[in-house]
Amino acid sequence: MLLVAGFILLYGGLGFVLSLWLGEAAFFVALGIALLMVIVNMFAGDDLVLAVSGARRLESKDEAPELWRKVENLAITAGLPMPRLYIVPDESPNAFAAGRNPEQAIVAVTSGLLDTLDEEELEGVLAHEMSHVRNYDVRLMTYAAVLAGSIALLANIMLRAMWFGGGNRDGRGNPIVLIAVIASAVLAPIAAIVIQTAISRRREYVADASAVELTRYPQGLASALRSISSNARPSSHLSNGAIAHLMIAAPLGAREKVSTLFSTHPPIEDRIARLDEMAGGVVHQHGQPTAARRAAAAPPT
Amino acid sequence: MSIVLIILIALAVLVAVYAVVTYNGFIRLRTRADESFSDIEVQLKRRHDLIPNLVETVKGYAAHEKQVFENVTAARSNAVSAKGPQAQGQAENALTGALRQLFAVAEAYPDLKASQNFLELQDEMTDTEDKIQAARRFYNMTVRDLNIKVDQFPSRIIAGMAGVSKRDFFELEDPAEREVTAVSFQSTPASGT
């Protein structure tokens, strides 16, 4: 709530300075562009994400029965419809959710995830993604991204207008207004990104906690996060900035040891520590990875 | 005088708004509880439908284990006819016990264990039981929310007026219950510690 208020404040401030300087019309034009971005994102967002990641849709249960069943059962537990399932052909273990509401939700996992995680770990990761769906995080983060983007746009317009000696009204030549314009054009986008990533980090913790509510097995997710972070490889599919904030763990290259004001995910060690605390010291025994188990379970006849 | 009147009217409006919101909350929870309970029943029915087939398959290889078949069949018909979360939960637990016996018997017949049909049924059974657990968890979460609201102070007045009462949890012994006893102080390979 505080974060949303922050955005509104930023908008108001920026809009105020802008209209003081160039007139209200400029502000409304910028707002129109921002609104357009929201609409485009609403309708093209999912496809865009899937196109960027190169995901392939699973059409039927037979293609990956274990994965399908797990998602099906988690959907029942969470009281959600079955999401569409995708597999990203990528060695780096990771997963993400997309879709603006539970009816159109998408859950995607990389093939590396199926090769690395055992049953309970996979369940933890899927529960984390289903929690993003259940909590409408995808929609929230889309809005946050659009808001941050449009604030950057507004700031950009202001800076450009200055080059062309804008300020045709009473604001012209007034040094205080000029300083306010420069300061807000530089600071507002930074502030917007800080807010956006703060929301993102917060939602990750919430999704971890709700995942535990679904599986009642915190050590599964904790162990999965360990595996994911130790097996992470640089990935061309996933390190695209447009989808980094949707991943269960920030893709390699977009990760820092300490959570800074600009990281989309909390430090993975901290997430693991919180999950371990919930587990009360019970350690997960790493079993056979899901993909290997499927090969071994081929009927003997 | 008029200020007192305004305050009184404002208070009345507040109370009315609270009552409406709470009432709607109850209706939503109650509907969701009904819906999720019928979800459990769908899965239970799927389980019951699998059993005759399973019994027939095992009979083909182990015809003389009559007692086990009778137990399963009797437990199944009890489970089918049970009504209400509590009775159904108990009947299902008994059925789970009988089925466990059946699968234990199957262990002794290698031909049966290797039969494609049996493997598929076993797989289907496990899947159904997982789904029952999932549906049950959602139902119990809903019932928990409902019961808390029915018990809590201001909302219980509304519950009383609207005739909303507490629901029973659906209790089952969880076959997938994780074994917490297997505590290990060895680190897993993935932990890297």
Coordinates of C-alpha atoms in Angstrom, one line a residue:
Chain A
M1 CA 0.0 0.0 0.0
L2 CA 2.8 2.3 0.9
L3 CA 4.5 1.5 -2.4
V4 CA 1.4 2.3 -4.4
A5 CA 1.1 5.6 -2.6
G6 CA 4.7 6.2 -3.5
F7 CA 3.9 5.8 -7.2
I8 CA 0.9 8.1 -6.9
L9 CA 3.1 10.7 -5.2
L10 CA 5.8 10.4 -7.9
Y11 CA 3.2 10.8 -10.6
G12 CA 1.6 13.8 -8.9
G13 CA 4.9 15.5 -8.3
L14 CA 6.2 14.9 -11.8
G15 CA 2.9 15.9 -13.3
F16 CA 2.8 19.1 -11.2
V17 CA 6.3 20.1 -12.2
L18 CA 5.6 19.3 -15.8
S19 CA 2.4 21.2 -16.0
L20 CA 3.9 24.1 -14.2
W21 CA 6.5 24.3 -16.9
L22 CA 4.9 23.2 -20.2
G23 CA 1.2 23.4 -19.4
E24 CA -1.3 20.6 -18.6
A25 CA -1.5 19.4 -22.2
A26 CA 2.0 17.9 -22.0
F27 CA 1.1 16.0 -18.9
F28 CA -2.0 14.5 -20.4
V29 CA -0.1 13.5 -23.6
A30 CA 2.4 11.7 -21.5
L31 CA -0.3 10.1 -19.4
G32 CA -2.0 8.9 -22.6
I33 CA 1.1 7.2 -23.7
A34 CA 1.5 5.5 -20.4
L35 CA -2.1 4.3 -20.6
L36 CA -1.5 2.9 -24.0
M37 CA 1.5 1.0 -22.6
V38 CA -0.8 -0.6 -20.0
I39 CA -3.3 -1.7 -22.6
V40 CA -0.7 -3.2 -24.9
N41 CA 0.8 -5.0 -21.9
M42 CA -2.5 -6.3 -20.9
F43 CA -3.2 -8.0 -24.2
A44 CA 0.3 -8.8 -25.5
G45 CA 2.1 -9.3 -22.2
D46 CA 1.9 -13.1 -21.9
D47 CA 2.7 -13.8 -25.6
L48 CA 5.6 -11.4 -25.4
V49 CA 7.0 -13.2 -22.3
L50 CA 6.6 -16.6 -24.0
A51 CA 8.2 -15.4 -27.2
V52 CA 11.2 -13.9 -25.4
S53 CA 11.8 -17.1 -23.4
G54 CA 11.2 -19.5 -26.3
A55 CA 8.8 -21.6 -24.3
R56 CA 6.9 -24.6 -25.8
R57 CA 3.4 -25.4 -24.6
L58 CA 2.6 -28.8 -23.2
E59 CA -0.6 -29.8 -24.9
S60 CA -1.4 -33.0 -23.0
K61 CA -0.7 -34.7 -19.8
D62 CA 1.3 -37.5 -21.5
E63 CA 4.1 -35.2 -22.5
A64 CA 5.2 -34.7 -18.8
P65 CA 2.8 -36.6 -16.5
E66 CA 4.6 -35.9 -13.2
L67 CA 4.8 -32.2 -13.9
W68 CA 1.2 -32.0 -15.1
R69 CA -0.1 -33.9 -12.1
K70 CA 1.8 -31.8 -9.6
V71 CA 0.4 -28.6 -11.1
E72 CA -3.1 -30.1 -11.3
N73 CA -2.9 -31.1 -7.6
L74 CA -1.6 -27.7 -6.6
A75 CA -4.3 -26.0 -8.6
I76 CA -6.9 -28.1 -6.6
T77 CA -5.2 -27.2 -3.3
A78 CA -5.2 -23.5 -4.1
G79 CA -8.7 -23.6 -5.6
L80 CA -7.5 -22.3 -8.9
P81 CA -8.2 -23.5 -12.5
M82 CA -5.5 -25.5 -14.1
P83 CA -2.9 -23.1 -15.7
R84 CA -1.4 -23.6 -19.1
L85 CA 2.0 -25.3 -18.9
Y86 CA 5.1 -24.4 -20.8
I87 CA 8.6 -25.8 -21.0
V88 CA 11.5 -23.5 -21.8
P89 CA 14.4 -25.5 -23.4
D90 CA 17.1 -24.1 -21.2
E91 CA 19.7 -25.8 -19.0
S92 CA 19.6 -23.3 -16.3
P93 CA 17.0 -24.4 -13.7
N94 CA 14.3 -21.7 -13.3
A95 CA 10.6 -21.1 -13.5
F96 CA 8.1 -18.3 -14.0
A97 CA 4.4 -17.5 -14.0
A98 CA 2.6 -15.2 -16.2
G99 CA -1.0 -14.2 -17.1
R100 CA -3.0 -11.4 -15.7
N101 CA -5.6 -13.5 -13.9
P102 CA -5.9 -17.1 -12.7
E103 CA -8.1 -18.0 -15.6
Q104 CA -5.3 -17.2 -18.1
A105 CA -2.4 -18.1 -16.0
I106 CA 0.7 -19.6 -17.4
V107 CA 3.3 -21.6 -15.5
A108 CA 6.6 -22.2 -17.3
V109 CA 9.6 -24.3 -16.1
T110 CA 12.9 -24.8 -17.8
S111 CA 14.0 -28.3 -18.8
G112 CA 17.0 -27.7 -16.5
L113 CA 14.6 -27.5 -13.6
L114 CA 13.2 -30.9 -14.4
D115 CA 16.7 -32.3 -14.7
T116 CA 17.9 -30.9 -11.4
L117 CA 15.1 -31.0 -8.9
D118 CA 13.5 -34.0 -7.2
E119 CA 9.8 -34.4 -6.6
E120 CA 9.4 -32.4 -3.4
E121 CA 11.7 -29.6 -4.6
L122 CA 9.8 -29.3 -7.9
E123 CA 6.5 -29.2 -6.0
G124 CA 7.9 -26.3 -3.9
V125 CA 8.9 -24.3 -7.0
L126 CA 5.5 -25.0 -8.7
A127 CA 3.7 -24.0 -5.5
H128 CA 5.7 -20.7 -5.5
E129 CA 4.6 -20.0 -9.0
M130 CA 1.0 -20.9 -8.3
S131 CA 1.1 -18.5 -5.4
H132 CA 2.2 -15.7 -7.8
V133 CA -0.9 -16.6 -9.8
R134 CA -3.2 -16.8 -6.8
N135 CA -1.9 -13.5 -5.4
Y136 CA -2.3 -11.7 -8.7
D137 CA 1.4 -10.8 -8.6
V138 CA 1.8 -10.9 -12.3
R139 CA -0.8 -8.2 -12.8
L140 CA 0.7 -6.2 -10.0
M141 CA 4.2 -6.4 -11.4
T142 CA 2.9 -5.6 -14.9
Y143 CA 1.4 -2.4 -13.6
A144 CA 4.5 -1.6 -11.6
A145 CA 6.6 -2.0 -14.7
V146 CA 4.4 0.1 -16.8
L147 CA 4.2 2.8 -14.2
A148 CA 7.9 2.9 -13.8
G149 CA 8.3 2.9 -17.5
S150 CA 5.9 5.7 -18.0
I151 CA 7.6 7.8 -15.3
A152 CA 10.9 7.3 -17.1
L153 CA 9.1 8.4 -20.3
L154 CA 7.7 11.5 -18.6
A155 CA 11.2 12.4 -17.4
N156 CA 12.6 11.9 -20.8
I157 CA 10.1 14.2 -22.4
M158 CA 10.9 16.8 -19.8
L159 CA 14.7 16.6 -20.5
R160 CA 14.2 16.7 -24.2
A161 CA 11.9 19.6 -24.1
M162 CA 14.6 21.5 -22.2
W163 CA 17.0 21.1 -25.1
F164 CA 14.6 22.8 -27.4
G165 CA 14.3 25.7 -25.0
G166 CA 10.8 24.8 -24.0
G167 CA 9.0 26.6 -21.3
N168 CA 7.0 29.1 -23.2
R169 CA 5.0 30.3 -20.3
D170 CA 5.5 32.1 -17.0
G171 CA 7.9 29.4 -15.9
R172 CA 10.5 30.5 -18.5
G173 CA 13.6 31.9 -17.0
N174 CA 12.5 31.2 -13.5
P175 CA 15.5 29.4 -12.0
I176 CA 13.6 27.6 -9.3
V177 CA 11.2 26.0 -11.8
L178 CA 14.2 25.0 -14.0
I179 CA 16.0 23.4 -11.1
A180 CA 12.9 21.6 -10.1
V181 CA 12.5 20.3 -13.7
I182 CA 16.1 19.0 -13.8
A183 CA 16.0 17.5 -10.4
S184 CA 12.7 15.7 -10.9
A185 CA 13.6 14.5 -14.3
V186 CA 16.7 12.8 -13.0
L187 CA 15.4 11.6 -9.6
A188 CA 11.9 10.4 -10.5
P189 CA 12.9 7.4 -12.8
I190 CA 15.4 6.3 -10.1
A191 CA 12.7 6.5 -7.4
A192 CA 10.3 4.6 -9.7
I193 CA 12.7 1.7 -10.2
V194 CA 13.4 1.6 -6.4
I195 CA 9.7 1.3 -5.7
Q196 CA 9.1 -1.3 -8.5
T197 CA 11.9 -3.6 -7.3
A198 CA 10.8 -3.1 -3.7
I199 CA 7.3 -4.4 -4.6
S200 CA 8.9 -7.3 -6.5
R201 CA 11.1 -8.3 -3.6
R202 CA 8.2 -8.2 -1.2
R203 CA 6.1 -10.4 -3.4
E204 CA 8.8 -13.0 -3.6
Y205 CA 8.8 -13.4 0.2
V206 CA 5.0 -13.6 0.1
A207 CA 5.0 -16.2 -2.6
D208 CA 7.5 -18.3 -0.7
A209 CA 5.3 -18.2 2.4
S210 CA 2.1 -19.0 0.4
A211 CA 3.9 -21.9 -1.3
V212 CA 4.6 -23.4 2.1
E213 CA 0.9 -23.0 2.9
L214 CA 0.1 -25.1 -0.1
T215 CA 2.7 -27.8 0.3
R216 CA 3.2 -27.8 4.1
Y217 CA 6.8 -28.6 3.3
P218 CA 9.2 -25.6 3.5
Q219 CA 12.3 -27.6 3.2
G220 CA 11.3 -28.7 -0.3
L221 CA 11.4 -25.2 -1.6
A222 CA 14.5 -24.3 0.5
S223 CA 16.4 -27.2 -1.0
A224 CA 15.1 -26.2 -4.5
L225 CA 16.4 -22.7 -4.1
R226 CA 19.8 -24.1 -3.1
S227 CA 19.9 -26.3 -6.1
I228 CA 18.7 -23.5 -8.4
S229 CA 21.3 -21.1 -7.2
S230 CA 24.2 -23.6 -7.3
N231 CA 23.3 -24.9 -10.8
A232 CA 22.5 -21.6 -12.4
R233 CA 24.1 -21.0 -15.7
P234 CA 24.2 -17.9 -17.9
S235 CA 21.2 -18.2 -20.1
S236 CA 20.3 -16.3 -23.2
H237 CA 16.6 -17.1 -22.9
L238 CA 16.1 -15.9 -19.4
S239 CA 18.4 -12.9 -18.6
N240 CA 16.3 -10.7 -20.7
G241 CA 15.3 -7.7 -18.5
A242 CA 11.7 -7.9 -19.5
I243 CA 11.1 -11.2 -17.7
A244 CA 13.8 -11.3 -15.0
H245 CA 11.4 -10.1 -12.3
L246 CA 9.0 -13.0 -13.1
M247 CA 11.6 -15.8 -12.4
I248 CA 11.7 -17.8 -9.2
A249 CA 15.3 -16.8 -8.8
A250 CA 16.9 -13.9 -10.6
P251 CA 18.7 -15.3 -13.7
L252 CA 22.5 -15.3 -13.5
G253 CA 24.0 -12.0 -14.4
A254 CA 21.1 -10.1 -12.8
R255 CA 22.0 -11.3 -9.4
E256 CA 23.9 -9.8 -6.5
K257 CA 25.0 -11.2 -3.2
V258 CA 23.3 -8.4 -1.3
S259 CA 19.9 -7.2 -2.0
T260 CA 20.3 -3.7 -3.3
L261 CA 17.6 -1.1 -3.9
F262 CA 17.7 -2.2 -7.6
S263 CA 17.4 -6.0 -7.4
T264 CA 14.2 -7.7 -8.4
H265 CA 14.7 -10.6 -6.0
P266 CA 15.7 -10.7 -2.3
P267 CA 19.1 -12.5 -1.8
I268 CA 18.4 -16.2 -2.2
E269 CA 20.3 -17.0 1.0
D270 CA 17.8 -14.9 2.9
R271 CA 14.9 -16.7 1.3
I272 CA 16.4 -20.0 2.2
A273 CA 17.1 -18.9 5.8
R274 CA 13.4 -17.9 6.2
L275 CA 12.2 -21.2 4.8
D276 CA 14.7 -23.1 7.0
E277 CA 13.2 -21.4 10.0
M278 CA 9.7 -22.5 9.0
A279 CA 11.0 -26.1 8.6
G280 CA 12.3 -26.0 12.1
G281 CA 15.7 -27.7 11.4
V282 CA 14.3 -30.6 9.4
V283 CA 16.5 -31.1 6.4
H284 CA 15.3 -32.3 3.0
Q285 CA 17.0 -35.4 1.6
H286 CA 17.7 -34.7 -2.1
G287 CA 16.2 -37.5 -4.2
Q288 CA 16.3 -38.4 -7.8
P289 CA 15.6 -35.6 -10.3
T290 CA 12.2 -35.7 -11.9
A291 CA 13.4 -36.3 -15.4
A292 CA 15.7 -39.1 -14.5
R293 CA 13.0 -40.8 -12.5
R294 CA 10.7 -40.7 -15.4
A295 CA 13.2 -42.6 -17.5
A296 CA 13.7 -45.1 -14.8
A297 CA 10.0 -45.7 -14.3
A298 CA 9.4 -46.9 -17.8
P299 CA 7.2 -50.0 -17.5
P300 CA 9.2 -53.2 -17.5
T301 CA 7.0 -55.1 -19.9
Chain B
M1 CA -29.0 18.6 18.5
S2 CA -28.4 18.3 14.8
I3 CA -24.8 17.3 15.4
V4 CA -25.9 14.4 17.6
L5 CA -28.4 13.4 15.0
I6 CA -25.7 13.4 12.3
I7 CA -23.4 11.3 14.4
L8 CA -26.2 8.8 15.1
I9 CA -27.1 8.5 11.4
A10 CA -23.4 8.1 10.5
L11 CA -23.1 5.4 13.1
A12 CA -26.2 3.6 11.8
V13 CA -24.8 3.8 8.2
L14 CA -21.5 2.4 9.4
V15 CA -23.1 -0.5 11.1
A16 CA -25.3 -1.3 8.1
V17 CA -22.3 -1.3 5.8
Y18 CA -20.4 -3.6 8.1
A19 CA -23.4 -5.9 8.3
V20 CA -23.8 -6.1 4.5
V21 CA -20.1 -6.7 3.9
T22 CA -19.8 -9.3 6.6
Y23 CA -23.0 -11.1 5.4
N24 CA -21.6 -11.2 1.8
G25 CA -18.4 -12.5 3.2
F26 CA -20.2 -15.4 4.9
I27 CA -22.2 -16.2 1.7
R28 CA -19.0 -16.3 -0.3
L29 CA -17.2 -18.6 2.2
R30 CA -20.2 -20.8 2.5
T31 CA -20.6 -21.2 -1.2
R32 CA -16.9 -21.9 -1.5
A33 CA -17.1 -24.5 1.2
D34 CA -20.0 -26.3 -0.6
E35 CA -18.2 -26.1 -3.9
S36 CA -14.9 -27.4 -2.5
F37 CA -16.7 -30.2 -0.7
S38 CA -18.3 -31.4 -3.9
D39 CA -14.8 -31.3 -5.4
I40 CA -13.7 -33.8 -2.8
E41 CA -16.7 -35.9 -3.6
V42 CA -15.8 -35.9 -7.3
Q43 CA -12.4 -37.3 -6.4
L44 CA -13.8 -39.8 -3.9
K45 CA -16.2 -41.1 -6.6
R46 CA -13.3 -41.5 -9.0
R47 CA -11.6 -43.6 -6.3
H48 CA -14.6 -45.7 -5.7
D49 CA -15.1 -46.3 -9.4
L50 CA -11.5 -47.6 -9.7
I51 CA -11.9 -50.2 -7.0
P52 CA -14.1 -52.9 -8.7
N53 CA -11.7 -52.9 -11.6
L54 CA -8.7 -53.2 -9.3
V55 CA -10.3 -56.0 -7.4
E56 CA -11.1 -57.9 -10.6
T57 CA -7.5 -57.5 -11.8
V58 CA -6.0 -58.8 -8.6
K59 CA -8.5 -61.7 -8.5
G60 CA -7.2 -62.8 -11.9
Y61 CA -3.9 -63.6 -10.3
A62 CA -4.7 -64.3 -6.7
A63 CA -8.2 -65.7 -6.7
H64 CA -8.0 -67.4 -3.3
E65 CA -7.4 -64.3 -1.3
K66 CA -11.1 -64.0 -0.7
Q67 CA -11.0 -62.3 2.7
V68 CA -9.1 -59.3 1.3
F69 CA -11.5 -58.9 -1.6
E70 CA -14.5 -59.0 0.8
N71 CA -12.9 -56.5 3.1
V72 CA -12.3 -54.1 0.2
T73 CA -15.7 -54.5 -1.2
A74 CA -17.4 -54.0 2.1
A75 CA -15.3 -50.9 2.9
R76 CA -16.0 -49.5 -0.5
S77 CA -19.8 -49.8 -0.1
N78 CA -19.6 -48.3 3.4
A79 CA -17.6 -45.4 1.9
V80 CA -20.1 -44.9 -1.0
S81 CA -23.1 -44.7 1.4
A82 CA -21.5 -42.5 4.0
K83 CA -22.8 -38.9 4.3
G84 CA -21.2 -35.8 5.8
P85 CA -17.6 -34.9 6.3
Q86 CA -17.1 -36.8 9.5
A87 CA -18.7 -40.1 8.4
Q88 CA -17.1 -39.9 5.0
G89 CA -13.7 -39.3 6.5
Q90 CA -14.0 -42.3 8.7
A91 CA -15.2 -44.6 5.9
E92 CA -12.5 -43.4 3.6
N93 CA -9.9 -44.2 6.3
A94 CA -11.2 -47.7 6.6
L95 CA -11.2 -48.1 2.9
T96 CA -7.6 -46.9 2.7
G97 CA -6.7 -49.6 5.3
A98 CA -8.4 -52.3 3.2
L99 CA -6.7 -51.2 0.1
R100 CA -3.4 -51.3 1.8
Q101 CA -4.0 -54.9 2.5
L102 CA -4.9 -55.5 -1.1
F103 CA -1.7 -54.0 -2.3
A104 CA 0.3 -55.9 0.3
V105 CA -1.2 -59.1 -1.1
A106 CA -0.3 -58.0 -4.6
E107 CA 3.3 -57.8 -3.5
A108 CA 3.4 -61.6 -3.3
Y109 CA 2.5 -62.1 -7.0
P110 CA 5.3 -61.1 -9.4
D111 CA 3.1 -61.7 -12.5
L112 CA 0.4 -59.4 -11.1
K113 CA 3.0 -56.7 -10.2
A114 CA 4.4 -56.8 -13.7
S115 CA 1.0 -56.6 -15.4
Q116 CA 0.4 -53.4 -17.4
N117 CA -3.2 -53.2 -16.3
F118 CA -2.3 -53.4 -12.6
L119 CA 0.4 -50.8 -12.9
E120 CA -1.9 -48.4 -14.6
L121 CA -4.6 -48.9 -12.0
Q122 CA -2.1 -48.5 -9.2
D123 CA -0.8 -45.3 -10.8
E124 CA -4.4 -44.0 -11.2
M125 CA -5.1 -44.8 -7.6
T126 CA -2.1 -42.9 -6.3
D127 CA -3.0 -39.9 -8.5
T128 CA -6.6 -40.0 -7.2
E129 CA -5.5 -40.2 -3.6
D130 CA -3.2 -37.2 -4.2
K131 CA -6.1 -35.3 -5.6
I132 CA -8.3 -36.2 -2.7
Q133 CA -5.6 -34.8 -0.4
A134 CA -5.4 -31.6 -2.5
A135 CA -9.2 -31.1 -2.6
R136 CA -9.4 -31.8 1.1
R137 CA -6.7 -29.2 1.9
F138 CA -8.6 -26.5 0.0
Y139 CA -11.9 -27.5 1.7
N140 CA -10.3 -27.4 5.2
M141 CA -8.7 -24.0 4.5
T142 CA -12.1 -22.7 3.6
V143 CA -13.8 -24.2 6.6
R144 CA -11.1 -22.8 8.8
D145 CA -11.7 -19.3 7.5
L146 CA -15.5 -19.8 7.9
N147 CA -15.3 -21.2 11.4
I148 CA -13.0 -18.4 12.6
K149 CA -15.4 -15.8 11.3
V150 CA -18.4 -17.5 12.8
D151 CA -16.6 -17.5 16.2
Q152 CA -15.1 -14.1 16.2
F153 CA -16.9 -11.3 18.0
P154 CA -18.7 -8.8 15.9
S155 CA -19.1 -11.1 12.9
R156 CA -20.7 -13.9 15.0
I157 CA -23.7 -11.7 15.5
I158 CA -24.2 -11.5 11.8
A159 CA -23.6 -15.2 11.5
G160 CA -26.3 -15.9 14.1
M161 CA -28.8 -13.7 12.3
A162 CA -28.0 -15.1 8.8
G163 CA -28.1 -18.7 10.1
V164 CA -24.5 -19.5 9.1
S165 CA -23.0 -22.2 11.2
K166 CA -19.6 -23.9 11.6
R167 CA -18.6 -26.7 9.3
D168 CA -16.8 -30.0 10.0
F169 CA -13.3 -30.5 8.8
F170 CA -12.7 -33.3 6.5
E171 CA -10.2 -35.5 8.3
L172 CA -8.2 -38.2 6.6
E173 CA -5.0 -39.9 7.5
D174 CA -2.5 -38.5 4.9
P175 CA -0.8 -41.4 3.0
A176 CA 1.7 -38.9 1.8
E177 CA 2.4 -37.6 5.3
R178 CA 6.0 -36.7 5.4
E179 CA 8.1 -38.6 7.8
V180 CA 9.4 -36.1 10.2
T181 CA 11.1 -38.8 12.2
A182 CA 13.8 -39.1 9.5
V183 CA 15.8 -36.2 10.8
S184 CA 19.3 -36.0 9.4
F185 CA 22.2 -33.8 10.4
Q186 CA 24.0 -34.6 7.2
S187 CA 23.9 -31.9 4.6
T188 CA 22.2 -32.6 1.3
P189 CA 24.5 -32.6 -1.7
A190 CA 22.7 -29.5 -3.0
S191 CA 23.2 -27.4 0.1
G192 CA 26.9 -27.1 -0.4
T193 CA 27.5 -26.6 3.3

